[in-house]
Coordinates of N, CA and C and ligand atoms in Angstrom, one line a residue:
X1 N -89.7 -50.7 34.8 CA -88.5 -49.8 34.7 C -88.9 -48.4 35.2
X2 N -87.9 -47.3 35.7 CA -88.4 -46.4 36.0 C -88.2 -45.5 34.8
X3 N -89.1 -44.3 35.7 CA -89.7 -42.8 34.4 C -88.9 -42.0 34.8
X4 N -88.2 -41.5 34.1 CA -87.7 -39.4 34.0 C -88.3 -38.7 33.1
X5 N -89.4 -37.8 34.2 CA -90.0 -37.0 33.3 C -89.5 -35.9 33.6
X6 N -89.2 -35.2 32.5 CA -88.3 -33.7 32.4 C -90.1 -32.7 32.8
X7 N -89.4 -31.5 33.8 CA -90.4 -30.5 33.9 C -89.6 -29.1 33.2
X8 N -88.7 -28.8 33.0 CA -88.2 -27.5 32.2 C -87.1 -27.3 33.6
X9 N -86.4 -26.6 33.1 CA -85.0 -26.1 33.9 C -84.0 -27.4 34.6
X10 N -84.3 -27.4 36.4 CA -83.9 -28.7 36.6 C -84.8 -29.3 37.4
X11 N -85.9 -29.3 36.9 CA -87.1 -30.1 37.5 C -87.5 -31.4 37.1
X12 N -87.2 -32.3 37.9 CA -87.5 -33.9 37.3 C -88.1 -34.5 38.1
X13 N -89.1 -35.6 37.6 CA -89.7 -36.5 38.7 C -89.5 -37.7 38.1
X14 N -89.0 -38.7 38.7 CA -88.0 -40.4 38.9 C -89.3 -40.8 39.8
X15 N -90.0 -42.1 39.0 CA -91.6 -42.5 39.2 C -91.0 -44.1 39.1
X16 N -91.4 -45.1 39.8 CA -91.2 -46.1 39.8 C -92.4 -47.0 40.5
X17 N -93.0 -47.5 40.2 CA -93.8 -48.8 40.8 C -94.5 -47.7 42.3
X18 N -95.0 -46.8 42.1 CA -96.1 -46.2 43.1 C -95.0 -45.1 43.8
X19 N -94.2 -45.5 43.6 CA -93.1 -44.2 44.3 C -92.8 -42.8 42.9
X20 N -93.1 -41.7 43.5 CA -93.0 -40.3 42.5 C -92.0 -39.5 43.5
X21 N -90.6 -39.4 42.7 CA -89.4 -38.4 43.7 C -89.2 -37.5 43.0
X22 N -89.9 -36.5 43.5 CA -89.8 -35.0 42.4 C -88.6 -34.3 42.8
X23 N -87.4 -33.6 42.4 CA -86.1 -32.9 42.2 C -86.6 -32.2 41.6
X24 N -85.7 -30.8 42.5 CA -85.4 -29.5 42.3 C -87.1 -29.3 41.4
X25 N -88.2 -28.9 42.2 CA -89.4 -28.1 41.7 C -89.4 -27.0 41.4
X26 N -88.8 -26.4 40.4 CA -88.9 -24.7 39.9 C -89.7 -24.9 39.1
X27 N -91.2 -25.0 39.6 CA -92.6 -24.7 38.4 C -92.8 -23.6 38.2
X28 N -93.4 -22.8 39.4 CA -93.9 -21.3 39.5 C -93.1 -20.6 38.6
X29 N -93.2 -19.6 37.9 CA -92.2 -19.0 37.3 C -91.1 -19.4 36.6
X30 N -90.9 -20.8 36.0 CA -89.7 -20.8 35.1 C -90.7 -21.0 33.8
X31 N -90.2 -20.3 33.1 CA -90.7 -20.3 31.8 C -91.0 -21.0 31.0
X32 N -90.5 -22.1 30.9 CA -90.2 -23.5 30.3 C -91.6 -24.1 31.0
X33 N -91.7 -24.3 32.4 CA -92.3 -25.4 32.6 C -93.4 -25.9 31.9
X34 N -93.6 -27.2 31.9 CA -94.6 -27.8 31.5 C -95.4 -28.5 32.0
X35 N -95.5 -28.0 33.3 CA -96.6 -28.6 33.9 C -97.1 -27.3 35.2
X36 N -98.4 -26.9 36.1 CA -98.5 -26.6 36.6 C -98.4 -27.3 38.4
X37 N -97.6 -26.8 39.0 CA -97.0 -26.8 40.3 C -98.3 -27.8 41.0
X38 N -99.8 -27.8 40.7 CA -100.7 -28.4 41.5 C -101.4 -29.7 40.8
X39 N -100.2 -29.8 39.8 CA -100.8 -31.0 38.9 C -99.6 -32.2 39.8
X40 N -98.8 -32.3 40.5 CA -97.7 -33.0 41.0 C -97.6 -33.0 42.4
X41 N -97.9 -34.8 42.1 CA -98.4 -35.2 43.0 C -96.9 -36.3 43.6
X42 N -96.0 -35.8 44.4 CA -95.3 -36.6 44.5 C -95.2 -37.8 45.8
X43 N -94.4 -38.6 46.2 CA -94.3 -39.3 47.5 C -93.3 -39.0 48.6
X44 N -91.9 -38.2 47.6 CA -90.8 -37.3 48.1 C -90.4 -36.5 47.5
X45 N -89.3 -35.5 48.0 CA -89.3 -34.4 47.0 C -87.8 -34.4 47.8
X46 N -86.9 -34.2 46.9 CA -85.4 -33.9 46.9 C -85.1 -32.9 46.5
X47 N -84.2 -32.1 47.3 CA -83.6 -30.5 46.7 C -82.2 -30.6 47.0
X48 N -81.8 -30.1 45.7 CA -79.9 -30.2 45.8 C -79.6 -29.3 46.4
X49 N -80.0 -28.0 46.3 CA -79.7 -26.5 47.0 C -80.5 -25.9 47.7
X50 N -80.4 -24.5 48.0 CA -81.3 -23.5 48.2 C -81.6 -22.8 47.2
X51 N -81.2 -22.6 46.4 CA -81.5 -21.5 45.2 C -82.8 -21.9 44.9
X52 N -83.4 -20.5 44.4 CA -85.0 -20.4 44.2 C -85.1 -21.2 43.1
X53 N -85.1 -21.4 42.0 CA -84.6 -22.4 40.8 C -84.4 -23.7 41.0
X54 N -84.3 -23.9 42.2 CA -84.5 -25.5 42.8 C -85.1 -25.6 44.1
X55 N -85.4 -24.9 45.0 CA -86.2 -25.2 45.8 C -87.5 -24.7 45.2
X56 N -87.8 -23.8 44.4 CA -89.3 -23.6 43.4 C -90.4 -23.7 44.6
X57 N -91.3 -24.6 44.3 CA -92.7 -24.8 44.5 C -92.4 -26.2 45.8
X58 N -91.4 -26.3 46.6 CA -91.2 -27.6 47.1 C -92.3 -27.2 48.2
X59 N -91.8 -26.3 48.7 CA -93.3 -26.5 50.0 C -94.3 -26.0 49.9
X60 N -95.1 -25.6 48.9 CA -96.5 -25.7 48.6 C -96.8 -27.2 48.2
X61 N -95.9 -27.8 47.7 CA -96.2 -29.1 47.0 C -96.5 -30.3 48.1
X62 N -95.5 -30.0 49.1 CA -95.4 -31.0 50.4 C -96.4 -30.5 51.3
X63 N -96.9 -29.2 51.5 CA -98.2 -29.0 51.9 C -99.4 -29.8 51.6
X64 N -99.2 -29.8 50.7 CA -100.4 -30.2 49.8 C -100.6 -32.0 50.1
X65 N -99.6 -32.5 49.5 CA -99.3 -33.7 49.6 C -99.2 -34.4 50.8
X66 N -98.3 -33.6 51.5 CA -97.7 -34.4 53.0 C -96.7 -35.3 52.4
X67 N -96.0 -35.0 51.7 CA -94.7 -36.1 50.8 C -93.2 -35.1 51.6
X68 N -92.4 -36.0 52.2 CA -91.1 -35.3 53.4 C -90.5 -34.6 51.6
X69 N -89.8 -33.7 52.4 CA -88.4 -33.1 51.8 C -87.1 -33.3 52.4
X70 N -86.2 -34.1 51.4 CA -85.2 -34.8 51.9 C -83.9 -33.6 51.0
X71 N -83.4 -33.0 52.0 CA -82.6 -32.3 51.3 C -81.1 -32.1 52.7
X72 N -80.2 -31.2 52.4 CA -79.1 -30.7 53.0 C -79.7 -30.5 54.3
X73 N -79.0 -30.3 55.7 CA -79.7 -30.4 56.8 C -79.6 -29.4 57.0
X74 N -79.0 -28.0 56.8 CA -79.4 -26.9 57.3 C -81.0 -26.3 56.6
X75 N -81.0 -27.0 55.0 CA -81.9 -26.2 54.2 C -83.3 -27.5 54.4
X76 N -82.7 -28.1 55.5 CA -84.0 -28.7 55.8 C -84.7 -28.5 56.8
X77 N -83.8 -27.9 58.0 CA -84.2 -27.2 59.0 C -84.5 -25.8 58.8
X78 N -83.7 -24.8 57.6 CA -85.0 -23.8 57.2 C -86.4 -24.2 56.3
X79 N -86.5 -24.5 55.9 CA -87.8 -25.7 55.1 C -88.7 -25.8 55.8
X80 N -88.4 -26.6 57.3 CA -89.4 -27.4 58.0 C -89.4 -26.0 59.2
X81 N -89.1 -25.2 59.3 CA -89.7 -24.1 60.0 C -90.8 -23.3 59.0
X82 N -90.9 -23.6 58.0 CA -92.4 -23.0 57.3 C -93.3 -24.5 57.3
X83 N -92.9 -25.4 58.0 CA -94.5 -26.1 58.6 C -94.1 -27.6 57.3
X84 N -93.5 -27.8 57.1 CA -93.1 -29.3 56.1 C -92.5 -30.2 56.5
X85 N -92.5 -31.7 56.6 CA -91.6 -32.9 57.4 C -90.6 -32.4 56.6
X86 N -89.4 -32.4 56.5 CA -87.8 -32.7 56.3 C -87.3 -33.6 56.8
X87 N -86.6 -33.7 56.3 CA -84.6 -34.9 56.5 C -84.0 -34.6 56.4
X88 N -83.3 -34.2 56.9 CA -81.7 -33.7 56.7 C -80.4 -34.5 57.0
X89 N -79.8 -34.4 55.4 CA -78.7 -35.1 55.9 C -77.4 -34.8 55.3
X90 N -76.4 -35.5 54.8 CA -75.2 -34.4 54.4 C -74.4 -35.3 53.4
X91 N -73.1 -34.5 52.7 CA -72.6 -35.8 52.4 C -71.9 -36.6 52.3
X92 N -72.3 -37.6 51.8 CA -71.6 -38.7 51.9 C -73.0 -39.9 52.7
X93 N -73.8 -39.0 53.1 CA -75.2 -39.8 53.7 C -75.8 -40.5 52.6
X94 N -76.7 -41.5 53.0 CA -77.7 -42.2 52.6 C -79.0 -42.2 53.0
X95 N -79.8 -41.8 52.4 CA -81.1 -41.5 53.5 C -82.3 -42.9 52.3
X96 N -82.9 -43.1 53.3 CA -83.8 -44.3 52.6 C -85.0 -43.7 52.7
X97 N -86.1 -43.6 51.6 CA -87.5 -43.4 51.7 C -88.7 -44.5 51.2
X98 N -89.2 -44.5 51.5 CA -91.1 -45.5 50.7 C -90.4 -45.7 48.8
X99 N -89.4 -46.9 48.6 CA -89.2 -47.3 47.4 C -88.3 -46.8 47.0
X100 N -87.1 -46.0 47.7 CA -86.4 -45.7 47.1 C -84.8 -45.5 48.0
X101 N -84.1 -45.0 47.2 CA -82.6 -44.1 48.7 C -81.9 -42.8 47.6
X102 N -81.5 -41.9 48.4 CA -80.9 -40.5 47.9 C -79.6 -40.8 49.0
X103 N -78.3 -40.9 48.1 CA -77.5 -40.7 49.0 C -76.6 -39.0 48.0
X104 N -76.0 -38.3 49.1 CA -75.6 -36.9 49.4 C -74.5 -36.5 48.6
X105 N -73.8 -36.2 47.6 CA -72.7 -35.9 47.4 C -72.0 -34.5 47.0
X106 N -70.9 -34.0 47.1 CA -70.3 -32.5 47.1 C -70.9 -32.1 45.4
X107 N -70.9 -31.1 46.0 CA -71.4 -30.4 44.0 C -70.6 -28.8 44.8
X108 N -69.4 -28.3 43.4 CA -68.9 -27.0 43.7 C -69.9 -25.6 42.8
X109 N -70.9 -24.8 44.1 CA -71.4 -23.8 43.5 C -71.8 -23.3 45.0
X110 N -72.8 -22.4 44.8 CA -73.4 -22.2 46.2 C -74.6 -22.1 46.5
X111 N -75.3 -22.0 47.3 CA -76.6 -21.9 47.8 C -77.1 -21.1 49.5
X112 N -77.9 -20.1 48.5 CA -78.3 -19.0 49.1 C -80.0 -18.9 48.7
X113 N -80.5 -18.4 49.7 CA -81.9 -18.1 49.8 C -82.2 -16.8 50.1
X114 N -83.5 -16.2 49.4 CA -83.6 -14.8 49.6 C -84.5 -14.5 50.8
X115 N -84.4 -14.7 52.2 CA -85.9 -14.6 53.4 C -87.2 -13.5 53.0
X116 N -87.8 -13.6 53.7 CA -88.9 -12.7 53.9 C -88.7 -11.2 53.7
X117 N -87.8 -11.2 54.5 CA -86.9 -9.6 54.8 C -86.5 -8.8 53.8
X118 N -86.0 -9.9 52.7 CA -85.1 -9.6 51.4 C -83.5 -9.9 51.7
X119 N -83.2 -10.6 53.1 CA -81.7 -10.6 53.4 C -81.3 -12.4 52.9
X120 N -80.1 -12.2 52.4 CA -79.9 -13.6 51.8 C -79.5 -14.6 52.7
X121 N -79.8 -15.7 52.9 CA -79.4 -16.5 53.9 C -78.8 -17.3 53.6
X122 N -78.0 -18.6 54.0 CA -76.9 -19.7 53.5 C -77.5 -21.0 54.1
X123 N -78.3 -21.1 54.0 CA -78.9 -22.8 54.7 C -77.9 -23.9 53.9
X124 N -76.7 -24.2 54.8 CA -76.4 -24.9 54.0 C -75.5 -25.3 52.6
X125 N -74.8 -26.1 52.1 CA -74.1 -26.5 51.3 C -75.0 -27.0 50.3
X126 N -74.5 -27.3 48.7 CA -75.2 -27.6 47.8 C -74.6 -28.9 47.5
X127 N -75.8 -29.8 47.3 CA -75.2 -30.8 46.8 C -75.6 -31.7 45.0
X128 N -74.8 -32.9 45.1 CA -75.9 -33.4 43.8 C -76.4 -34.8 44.9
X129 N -77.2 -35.5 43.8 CA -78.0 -36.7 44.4 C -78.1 -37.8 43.7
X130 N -77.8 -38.7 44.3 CA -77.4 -40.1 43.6 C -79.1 -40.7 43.9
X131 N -79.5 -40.7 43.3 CA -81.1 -41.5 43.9 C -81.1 -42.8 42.6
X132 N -81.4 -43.6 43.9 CA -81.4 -45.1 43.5 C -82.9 -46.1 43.9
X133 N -83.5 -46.2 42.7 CA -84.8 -46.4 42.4 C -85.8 -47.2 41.3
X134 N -85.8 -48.7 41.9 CA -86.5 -49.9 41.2 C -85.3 -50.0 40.4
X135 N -84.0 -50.7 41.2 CA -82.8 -50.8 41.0 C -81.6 -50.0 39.5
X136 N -82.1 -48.9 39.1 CA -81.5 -47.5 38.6 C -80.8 -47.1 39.7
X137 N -79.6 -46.4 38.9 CA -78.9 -45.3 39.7 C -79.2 -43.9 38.8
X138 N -79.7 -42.7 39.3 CA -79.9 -42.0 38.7 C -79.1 -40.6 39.5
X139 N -77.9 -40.0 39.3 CA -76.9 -39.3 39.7 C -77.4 -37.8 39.1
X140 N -78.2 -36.9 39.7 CA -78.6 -35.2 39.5 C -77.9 -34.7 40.2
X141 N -76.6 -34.0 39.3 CA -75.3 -33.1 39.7 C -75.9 -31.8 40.7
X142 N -76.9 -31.4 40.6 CA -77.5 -30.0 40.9 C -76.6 -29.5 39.6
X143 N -76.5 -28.0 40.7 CA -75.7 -27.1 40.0 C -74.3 -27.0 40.6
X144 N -72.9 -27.1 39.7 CA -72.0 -27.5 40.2 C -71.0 -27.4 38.3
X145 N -70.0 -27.0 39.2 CA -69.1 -27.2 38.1 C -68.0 -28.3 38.1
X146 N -67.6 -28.5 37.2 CA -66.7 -30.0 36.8 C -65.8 -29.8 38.1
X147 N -65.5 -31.1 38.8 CA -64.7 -31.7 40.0 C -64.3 -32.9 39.8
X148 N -63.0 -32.9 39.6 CA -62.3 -34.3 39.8 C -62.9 -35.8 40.9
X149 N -63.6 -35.5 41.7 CA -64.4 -36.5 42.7 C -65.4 -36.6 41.7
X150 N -66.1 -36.3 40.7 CA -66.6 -36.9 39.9 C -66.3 -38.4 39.3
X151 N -65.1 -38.3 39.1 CA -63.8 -40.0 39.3 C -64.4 -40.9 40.1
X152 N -64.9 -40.3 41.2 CA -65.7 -41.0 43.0 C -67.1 -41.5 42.7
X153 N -67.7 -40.7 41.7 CA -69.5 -40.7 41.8 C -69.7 -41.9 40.3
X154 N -68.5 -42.1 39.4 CA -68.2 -42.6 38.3 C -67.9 -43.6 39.1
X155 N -67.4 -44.2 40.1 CA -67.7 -45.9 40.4 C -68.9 -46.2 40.9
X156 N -70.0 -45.3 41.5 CA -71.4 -45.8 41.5 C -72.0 -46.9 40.7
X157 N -71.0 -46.7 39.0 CA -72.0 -47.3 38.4 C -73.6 -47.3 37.7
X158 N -73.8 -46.0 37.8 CA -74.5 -45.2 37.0 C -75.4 -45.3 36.0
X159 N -76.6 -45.4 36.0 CA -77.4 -45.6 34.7 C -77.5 -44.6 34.3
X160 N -77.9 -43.5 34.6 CA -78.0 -41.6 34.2 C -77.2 -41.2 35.0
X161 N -77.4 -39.7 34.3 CA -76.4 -38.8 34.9 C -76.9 -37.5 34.5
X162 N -77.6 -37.3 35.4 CA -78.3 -35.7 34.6 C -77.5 -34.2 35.3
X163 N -77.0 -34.0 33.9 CA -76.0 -32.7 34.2 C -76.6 -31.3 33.5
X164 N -75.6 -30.3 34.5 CA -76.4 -29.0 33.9 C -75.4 -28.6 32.8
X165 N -75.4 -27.9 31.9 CA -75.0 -27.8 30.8 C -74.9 -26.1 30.6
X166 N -75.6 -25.1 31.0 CA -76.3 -24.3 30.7 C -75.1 -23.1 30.5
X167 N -74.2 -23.2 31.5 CA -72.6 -22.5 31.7 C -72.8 -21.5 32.5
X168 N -72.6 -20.3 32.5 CA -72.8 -19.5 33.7 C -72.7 -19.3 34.7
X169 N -73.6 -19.8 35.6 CA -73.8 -20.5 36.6 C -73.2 -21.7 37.5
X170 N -73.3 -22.7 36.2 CA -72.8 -24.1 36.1 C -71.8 -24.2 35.2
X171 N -71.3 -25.6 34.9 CA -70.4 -25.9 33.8 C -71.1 -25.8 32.8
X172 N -70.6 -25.4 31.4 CA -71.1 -25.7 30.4 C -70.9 -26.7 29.7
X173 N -71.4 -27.1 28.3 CA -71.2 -28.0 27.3 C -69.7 -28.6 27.4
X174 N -68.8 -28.3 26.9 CA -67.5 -28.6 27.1 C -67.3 -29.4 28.3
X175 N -67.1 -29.0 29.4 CA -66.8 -29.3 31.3 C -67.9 -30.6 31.0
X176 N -69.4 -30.4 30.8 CA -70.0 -31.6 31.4 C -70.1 -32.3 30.4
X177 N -69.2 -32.4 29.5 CA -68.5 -33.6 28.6 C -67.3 -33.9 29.1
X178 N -66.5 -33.5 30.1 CA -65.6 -34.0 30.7 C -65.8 -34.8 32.0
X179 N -67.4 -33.9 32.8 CA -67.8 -34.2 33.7 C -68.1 -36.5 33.0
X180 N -68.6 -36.3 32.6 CA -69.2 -37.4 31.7 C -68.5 -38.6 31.3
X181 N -66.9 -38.3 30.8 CA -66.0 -39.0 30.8 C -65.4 -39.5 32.5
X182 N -65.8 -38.6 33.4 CA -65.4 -39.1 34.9 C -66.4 -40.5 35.2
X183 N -67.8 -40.1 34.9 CA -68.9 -40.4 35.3 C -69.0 -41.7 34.9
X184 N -68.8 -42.0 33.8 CA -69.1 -43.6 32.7 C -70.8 -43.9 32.9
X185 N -71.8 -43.1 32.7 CA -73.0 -43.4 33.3 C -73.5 -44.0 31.7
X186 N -74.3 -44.6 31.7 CA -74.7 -45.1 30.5 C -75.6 -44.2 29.5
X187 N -76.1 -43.4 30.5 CA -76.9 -42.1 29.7 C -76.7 -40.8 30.0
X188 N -76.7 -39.9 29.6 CA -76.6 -38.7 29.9 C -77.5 -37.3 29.7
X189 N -78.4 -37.3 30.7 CA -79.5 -36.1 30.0 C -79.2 -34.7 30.9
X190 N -78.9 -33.7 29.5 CA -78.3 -32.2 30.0 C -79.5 -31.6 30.3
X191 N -79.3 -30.5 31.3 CA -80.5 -29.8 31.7 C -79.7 -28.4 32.5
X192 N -80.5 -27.3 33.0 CA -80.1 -26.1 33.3 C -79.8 -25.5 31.9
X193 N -80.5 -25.5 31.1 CA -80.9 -24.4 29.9 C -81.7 -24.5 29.4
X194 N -81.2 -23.5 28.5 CA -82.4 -22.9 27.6 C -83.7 -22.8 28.4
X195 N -84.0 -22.0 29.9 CA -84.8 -21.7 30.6 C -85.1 -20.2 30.9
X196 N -83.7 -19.1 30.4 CA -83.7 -18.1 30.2 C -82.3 -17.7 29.5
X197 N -81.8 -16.4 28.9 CA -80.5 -16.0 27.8 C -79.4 -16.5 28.0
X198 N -79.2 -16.2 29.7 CA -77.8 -16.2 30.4 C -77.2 -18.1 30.2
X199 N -78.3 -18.7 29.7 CA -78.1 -20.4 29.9 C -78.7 -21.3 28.4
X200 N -78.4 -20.0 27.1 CA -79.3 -20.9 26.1 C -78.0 -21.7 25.2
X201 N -77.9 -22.9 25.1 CA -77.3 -23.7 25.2 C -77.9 -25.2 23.8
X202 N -77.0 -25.2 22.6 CA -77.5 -26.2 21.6 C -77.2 -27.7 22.1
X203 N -78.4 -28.4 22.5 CA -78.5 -29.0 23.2 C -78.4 -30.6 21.9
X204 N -78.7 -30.9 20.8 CA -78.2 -31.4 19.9 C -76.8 -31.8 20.0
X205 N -76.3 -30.4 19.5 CA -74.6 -29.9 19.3 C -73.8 -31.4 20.5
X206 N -75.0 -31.2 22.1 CA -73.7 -31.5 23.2 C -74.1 -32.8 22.6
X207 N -75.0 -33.6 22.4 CA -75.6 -34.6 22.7 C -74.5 -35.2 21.1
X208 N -74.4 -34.5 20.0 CA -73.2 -35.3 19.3 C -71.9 -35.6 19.7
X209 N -71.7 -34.5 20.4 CA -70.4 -34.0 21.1 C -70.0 -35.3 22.0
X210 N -71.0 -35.0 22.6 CA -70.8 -36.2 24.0 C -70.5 -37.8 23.8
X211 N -71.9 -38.3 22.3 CA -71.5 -39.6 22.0 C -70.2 -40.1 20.9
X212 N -69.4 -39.1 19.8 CA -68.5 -39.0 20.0 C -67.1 -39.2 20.7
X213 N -67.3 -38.2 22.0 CA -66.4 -38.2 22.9 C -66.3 -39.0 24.5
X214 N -67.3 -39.8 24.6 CA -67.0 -40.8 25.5 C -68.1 -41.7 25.2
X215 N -68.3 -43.2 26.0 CA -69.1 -44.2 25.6 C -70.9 -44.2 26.1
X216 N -71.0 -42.7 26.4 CA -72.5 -42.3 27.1 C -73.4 -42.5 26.1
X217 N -75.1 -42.4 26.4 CA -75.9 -42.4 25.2 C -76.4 -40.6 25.7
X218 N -76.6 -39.9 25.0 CA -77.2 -38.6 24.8 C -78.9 -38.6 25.0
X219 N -78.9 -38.6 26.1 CA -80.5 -38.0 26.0 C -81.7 -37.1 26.1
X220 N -82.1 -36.5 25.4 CA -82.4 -34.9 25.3 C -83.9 -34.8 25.7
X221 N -84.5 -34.4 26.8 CA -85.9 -34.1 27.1 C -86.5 -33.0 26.7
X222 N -87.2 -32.6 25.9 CA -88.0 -31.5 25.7 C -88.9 -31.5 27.5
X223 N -89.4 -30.0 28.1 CA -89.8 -29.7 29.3 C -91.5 -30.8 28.8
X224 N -91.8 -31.1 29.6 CA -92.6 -32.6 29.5 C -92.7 -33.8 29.4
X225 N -91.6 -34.2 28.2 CA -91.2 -35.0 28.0 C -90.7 -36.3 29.4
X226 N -91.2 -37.7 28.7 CA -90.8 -38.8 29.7 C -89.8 -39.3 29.6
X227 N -88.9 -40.4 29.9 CA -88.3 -41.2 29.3 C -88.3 -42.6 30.0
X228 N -88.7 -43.5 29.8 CA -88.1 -45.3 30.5 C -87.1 -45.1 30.4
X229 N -86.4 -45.4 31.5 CA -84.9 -45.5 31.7 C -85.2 -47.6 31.6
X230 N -84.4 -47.8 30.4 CA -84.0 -48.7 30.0 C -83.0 -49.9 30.6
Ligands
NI301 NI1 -78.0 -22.7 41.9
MN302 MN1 -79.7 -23.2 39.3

């Protein structure tokens, strides 16, 4: 069965039978993490956005490794101009890698990168990622607030559903309990808080709230923490 191991914020790596697909790497600097950026060793690396907070440590890591980065195709064509394989694709795509597939889907928020310069750049639209792996469906919203085509991503069929919770930024508690009832995924692990003020979030509270209010199971990762997806 496959592993979700939580890294703090929205950093997760989905490990199955010799394949490691690390999402959204924000090691360097997020507070939470629990693990250092050169301990992670992955085979692919998936990014839902641009934002520093999810693109993190992605190309030091693929340096290192030589593991592609499969993300949005504009922010994969800024990516692979600092020297890293990319894929770019968009969505509604399906892109296949070594044990696994990431297909593309709309997430409403934005994504912006800060250059060298200090001038902000737009590589690109933000998405979430349906990655499907040692027959799991594991659906990582990014960052994105509640959308009715969630109804669309909820006939996948879904074993997880890892949503951001944190509000702010994203939807909070309330919305991705709505999000959730779209979804019907069989699990639900919240993430994008409690990583700094603007996003600290009773992560308990959602997880009664949620089983409760639709037929999901609540699953709560402390930043290290694993889980068998079941
Ligand atoms: Ni963002
Ligand atoms: Mn974010």
């Amino acid at each position: 069965m496959p592993t979700l191991r939580y890294f703090g914020h929205s950093a997760f790596e989905l490990t199955h039978d010799g394949t490691v697909a690390l999402i959204d790497p924000f090691i360097t600097g997020c507070p939470t993490a629990a693990v250092s950026a050169d301990e992670l060793n992955p085979t692919v690396i998936l990014i839902t956005h641009a934002h520093a907070d999810h693109v993190g440590d992605a190309v030091p890591i693929a340096k290192r490794t030589g593991a592609p980065i499969i993300t949005i195709n504009e922010l994969a064509g800024y990516l692979g101009q600092q020297g890293v394989e990319t894929i770019g694709a968009n969505h509604g795509g399906t892109v296949a890698f070594e044990g696994g597939t990431v297909k593309f889907t709309p997430a409403w928020h934005s994504s912006t990168i800060v250059d060298d310069d200090g001038a902000y750049v737009a590589p690109g639209v933000p998405a979430g990622l349906i990655v499907t792996l040692g027959e799991k469906k594991v659906y990582f919203a990014g960052d994105t607030a509640l959308f009715l085509d969630m109804q669309l991503i909820g006939e996948e069929e879904l074993d997880v559903a890892v949503l951001p919770i944190g509000d702010h930024y994203t939807m909070g508690p309330s919305d991705a309990i709505r999000a959730a009832k779209f979804l019907r995924a069989k699990a639900v692990v919240p993430c994008h808080c409690n990583t700094f003020g603007l996003i600290e979030q009773d992560t308990e509270a959602f997880k009664k709230d949620l089983e409760e209010k639709t037929p999901s199971k609540g699953v709560i990762l402390a930043p290290g923490q694993s889980w068998e997806i079941a």
